mmCIF file of C-alpha atoms in Angstrom:
data_model
loop_
_atom_site.group_PDB
_atom_site.id
_atom_site.type_symbol
_atom_site.label_atom_id
_atom_site.label_comp_id
_atom_site.label_asym_id
_atom_site.label_seq_id
_atom_site.Cartn_x
_atom_site.Cartn_y
_atom_site.Cartn_z
ATOM 1 C CA UNK A 1 84.230 -199.172 -21.026
ATOM 2 C CA UNK A 2 81.351 -196.880 -21.151
ATOM 3 C CA UNK A 3 77.781 -198.236 -20.605
ATOM 4 C CA UNK A 4 75.729 -198.337 -23.582
ATOM 5 C CA UNK A 5 72.201 -197.026 -24.114
ATOM 6 C CA UNK A 6 70.720 -200.682 -23.360
ATOM 7 C CA UNK A 7 72.607 -200.747 -20.069
ATOM 8 C CA UNK A 8 71.146 -197.109 -19.156
ATOM 9 C CA UNK A 9 67.599 -198.193 -20.098
ATOM 10 C CA UNK A 10 67.908 -201.321 -18.153
ATOM 11 C CA UNK A 11 69.200 -199.400 -14.885
ATOM 12 C CA UNK A 12 66.295 -197.161 -15.375
ATOM 13 C CA UNK A 13 64.035 -200.087 -15.499
ATOM 14 C CA UNK A 14 65.959 -201.724 -12.411
ATOM 15 C CA UNK A 15 65.128 -198.537 -10.419
ATOM 16 C CA UNK A 16 61.386 -198.815 -11.326
ATOM 17 C CA UNK A 17 61.697 -195.559 -13.318
ATOM 18 C CA UNK A 18 59.172 -195.111 -16.055
ATOM 19 C CA UNK A 19 60.974 -193.734 -19.197
ATOM 20 C CA UNK A 20 60.087 -193.949 -22.644
ATOM 21 C CA UNK A 21 62.588 -193.795 -25.711
ATOM 22 C CA UNK A 22 61.972 -192.694 -29.065
ATOM 23 C CA UNK A 23 64.594 -193.486 -31.689
ATOM 24 C CA UNK A 24 65.256 -190.676 -34.433
ATOM 25 C CA UNK A 25 67.958 -189.818 -36.944
ATOM 26 C CA UNK A 26 71.048 -188.266 -35.022
ATOM 27 C CA UNK A 27 70.759 -184.927 -33.758
ATOM 28 C CA UNK A 28 73.920 -182.968 -32.827
ATOM 29 C CA UNK A 29 72.484 -179.510 -31.939
ATOM 30 C CA UNK A 30 69.293 -177.934 -30.222
ATOM 31 C CA UNK A 31 68.306 -176.478 -33.408
ATOM 32 C CA UNK A 32 68.499 -179.902 -35.339
ATOM 33 C CA UNK A 33 66.401 -181.350 -32.384
ATOM 34 C CA UNK A 34 63.575 -178.789 -32.760
ATOM 35 C CA UNK A 35 62.379 -180.705 -35.785
ATOM 36 C CA UNK A 36 60.723 -183.125 -33.363
ATOM 37 C CA UNK A 37 58.748 -180.795 -31.479
ATOM 38 C CA UNK A 38 55.166 -181.806 -31.390
ATOM 39 C CA UNK A 39 56.447 -185.448 -31.783
ATOM 40 C CA UNK A 40 57.924 -186.014 -28.394
ATOM 41 C CA UNK A 41 56.253 -184.072 -25.627
ATOM 42 C CA UNK A 42 58.105 -182.499 -22.626
ATOM 43 C CA UNK A 43 60.881 -180.076 -22.015
ATOM 44 C CA UNK A 44 63.840 -180.545 -24.073
ATOM 45 C CA UNK A 45 67.361 -180.149 -22.531
ATOM 46 C CA UNK A 46 70.559 -178.622 -23.617
ATOM 47 C CA UNK A 47 73.838 -179.617 -21.746
ATOM 48 C CA UNK A 48 76.980 -177.842 -21.130
ATOM 49 C CA UNK A 49 79.877 -179.760 -20.078
ATOM 50 C CA UNK A 50 82.319 -177.508 -18.290
ATOM 51 C CA UNK A 51 85.549 -177.235 -16.355
ATOM 52 C CA UNK A 52 87.397 -174.864 -14.093
ATOM 53 C CA UNK A 53 91.011 -174.107 -14.002
ATOM 54 C CA UNK A 54 91.463 -176.963 -11.153
ATOM 55 C CA UNK A 55 90.033 -179.475 -13.439
ATOM 56 C CA UNK A 56 86.608 -179.575 -11.510
ATOM 57 C CA UNK A 57 83.951 -180.476 -13.926
ATOM 58 C CA UNK A 58 80.289 -179.649 -14.087
ATOM 59 C CA UNK A 59 77.432 -180.901 -16.322
ATOM 60 C CA UNK A 60 74.882 -178.187 -16.583
ATOM 61 C CA UNK A 61 71.550 -179.149 -17.932
ATOM 62 C CA UNK A 62 68.895 -176.495 -18.838
ATOM 63 C CA UNK A 63 65.960 -176.185 -20.838
ATOM 64 C CA UNK A 64 66.733 -176.239 -24.718
ATOM 65 C CA UNK A 65 66.140 -172.479 -25.222
ATOM 66 C CA UNK A 66 67.681 -171.215 -21.762
ATOM 67 C CA UNK A 67 70.931 -169.371 -22.116
ATOM 68 C CA UNK A 68 73.650 -169.635 -19.524
ATOM 69 C CA UNK A 69 75.981 -166.868 -19.026
ATOM 70 C CA UNK A 70 79.513 -168.474 -19.050
ATOM 71 C CA UNK A 71 81.283 -165.615 -17.857
ATOM 72 C CA UNK A 72 79.438 -165.612 -14.533
ATOM 73 C CA UNK A 73 78.142 -169.079 -13.894
ATOM 74 C CA UNK A 74 81.312 -170.025 -12.027
ATOM 75 C CA UNK A 75 79.865 -168.144 -9.077
ATOM 76 C CA UNK A 76 76.456 -169.995 -9.145
ATOM 77 C CA UNK A 77 77.875 -173.556 -9.136
ATOM 78 C CA UNK A 78 80.701 -173.306 -6.918
ATOM 79 C CA UNK A 79 83.463 -173.470 -9.488
ATOM 80 C CA UNK A 80 87.038 -172.438 -8.447
ATOM 81 C CA UNK A 81 87.403 -169.947 -11.183
ATOM 82 C CA UNK A 82 85.377 -168.823 -14.757
ATOM 83 C CA UNK A 83 84.745 -172.047 -16.742
ATOM 84 C CA UNK A 84 85.346 -173.211 -20.094
ATOM 85 C CA UNK A 85 84.082 -176.370 -22.080
ATOM 86 C CA UNK A 86 85.506 -179.727 -21.139
ATOM 87 C CA UNK A 87 87.404 -181.654 -24.251
ATOM 88 C CA UNK A 88 86.128 -184.274 -25.930
ATOM 89 C CA UNK A 89 88.517 -186.751 -24.200
ATOM 90 C CA UNK A 90 87.289 -185.946 -20.643
ATOM 91 C CA UNK A 91 83.646 -185.960 -21.866
ATOM 92 C CA UNK A 92 84.116 -189.632 -22.933
ATOM 93 C CA UNK A 93 86.181 -190.575 -19.983
ATOM 94 C CA UNK A 94 83.482 -189.112 -17.633
ATOM 95 C CA UNK A 95 80.258 -189.374 -19.116
ATOM 96 C CA UNK A 96 80.880 -191.927 -22.076
ATOM 97 C CA UNK A 97 79.465 -189.940 -24.672
ATOM 98 C CA UNK A 98 80.654 -187.904 -27.688
ATOM 99 C CA UNK A 99 80.049 -184.246 -28.478
ATOM 100 C CA UNK A 100 76.598 -183.889 -29.878
ATOM 101 C CA UNK A 101 75.336 -186.706 -27.257
ATOM 102 C CA UNK A 102 75.894 -184.799 -23.984
ATOM 103 C CA UNK A 103 73.013 -185.758 -21.650
ATOM 104 C CA UNK A 104 72.157 -185.579 -18.014
ATOM 105 C CA UNK A 105 72.016 -189.172 -18.133
ATOM 106 C CA UNK A 106 75.784 -189.629 -18.825
ATOM 107 C CA UNK A 107 76.449 -189.501 -15.168
ATOM 108 C CA UNK A 108 75.829 -193.299 -15.171
ATOM 109 C CA UNK A 109 79.361 -193.461 -16.394
ATOM 110 C CA UNK A 110 80.923 -191.315 -14.022
ATOM 111 C CA UNK A 111 81.791 -193.940 -11.275
ATOM 112 C CA UNK A 112 84.547 -191.779 -9.890
ATOM 113 C CA UNK A 113 82.162 -188.927 -9.051
ATOM 114 C CA UNK A 114 84.349 -186.332 -11.145
ATOM 115 C CA UNK A 115 81.324 -184.258 -12.364
ATOM 116 C CA UNK A 116 79.052 -182.130 -10.685
ATOM 117 C CA UNK A 117 75.617 -182.433 -11.700
ATOM 118 C CA UNK A 118 73.486 -179.160 -12.013
ATOM 119 C CA UNK A 119 70.027 -179.157 -13.006
ATOM 120 C CA UNK A 120 68.023 -175.848 -13.786
ATOM 121 C CA UNK A 121 65.277 -174.983 -11.554
ATOM 122 C CA UNK A 122 63.176 -174.037 -14.750
ATOM 123 C CA UNK A 123 63.638 -177.429 -16.152
ATOM 124 C CA UNK A 124 62.704 -179.256 -13.047
ATOM 125 C CA UNK A 125 59.183 -177.274 -13.081
ATOM 126 C CA UNK A 126 58.057 -179.422 -16.069
ATOM 127 C CA UNK A 127 56.363 -182.627 -15.961
ATOM 128 C CA UNK A 128 58.522 -184.416 -18.523
ATOM 129 C CA UNK A 129 62.153 -184.107 -19.165
ATOM 130 C CA UNK A 130 63.847 -185.328 -22.352
ATOM 131 C CA UNK A 131 67.211 -186.563 -22.519
ATOM 132 C CA UNK A 132 69.606 -188.442 -25.031
ATOM 133 C CA UNK A 133 70.068 -192.067 -23.557
ATOM 134 C CA UNK A 134 73.693 -191.664 -24.180
ATOM 135 C CA UNK A 135 73.544 -191.489 -27.956
ATOM 136 C CA UNK A 136 72.070 -188.658 -30.160
ATOM 137 C CA UNK A 137 69.737 -191.079 -32.092
ATOM 138 C CA UNK A 138 67.016 -191.267 -29.562
ATOM 139 C CA UNK A 139 65.257 -189.471 -26.809
ATOM 140 C CA UNK A 140 64.630 -190.504 -23.422
ATOM 141 C CA UNK A 141 61.508 -188.882 -21.555
ATOM 142 C CA UNK A 142 61.160 -188.975 -17.795
ATOM 143 C CA UNK A 143 59.939 -187.239 -14.938
ATOM 144 C CA UNK A 144 62.233 -184.587 -13.024
ATOM 145 C CA UNK A 145 61.869 -186.885 -9.831
ATOM 146 C CA UNK A 146 62.953 -189.725 -11.713
ATOM 147 C CA UNK A 147 65.720 -188.078 -13.288
ATOM 148 C CA UNK A 148 66.831 -186.808 -9.608
ATOM 149 C CA UNK A 149 66.300 -190.477 -8.401
ATOM 150 C CA UNK A 150 68.651 -192.001 -11.396
ATOM 151 C CA UNK A 151 71.078 -189.462 -10.534
ATOM 152 C CA UNK A 152 71.238 -190.183 -6.807
ATOM 153 C CA UNK A 153 71.270 -193.942 -7.745
ATOM 154 C CA UNK A 154 74.432 -193.104 -9.707
ATOM 155 C CA UNK A 155 76.126 -191.394 -6.763
ATOM 156 C CA UNK A 156 75.568 -187.952 -7.828
ATOM 157 C CA UNK A 157 73.509 -185.783 -5.743
ATOM 158 C CA UNK A 158 72.279 -183.199 -8.429
ATOM 159 C CA UNK A 159 72.372 -179.554 -7.442
ATOM 160 C CA UNK A 160 68.996 -177.769 -8.500
ATOM 161 C CA UNK A 161 69.647 -174.056 -9.247
ATOM 162 C CA UNK A 162 68.557 -171.288 -11.277
ATOM 163 C CA UNK A 163 71.281 -171.200 -13.862
ATOM 164 C CA UNK A 164 69.396 -170.706 -17.109
ATOM 165 C CA UNK A 165 67.801 -167.199 -18.388
#
């Protein structure tokens, strides 16, 4: 059973991570979320749940307006082959979220360490990073250092690379 948003926020609190969460109508795309600009400060994210031919899974988190070249990113992230999008079943199994709610914070549900977390270098240069708290009806804001602290506490050592363009 995947962890809930409340479980996630309690875990962040237990780590001493100062995160703020704001509820809003469901947002399924970056375009929809841009309506909140000015209301929630910080760098908003875009997340790609990808897999290679050997069923290695990757979660790439970049700034909302970054582009990721899916034809070449496998060279950067250490994939065994070109990558494609992971399916909804694996997304739920590993990250405990549905399409439209993919988030860096989903690694809390990846207890088996099946997913490699990749954070874009540019994203990590901002003071505040905004992620869905396992649901697309809220946004949680935290510092990049706290995002890394959280990921490490879940057993994921995120790789910080320049993957966005």
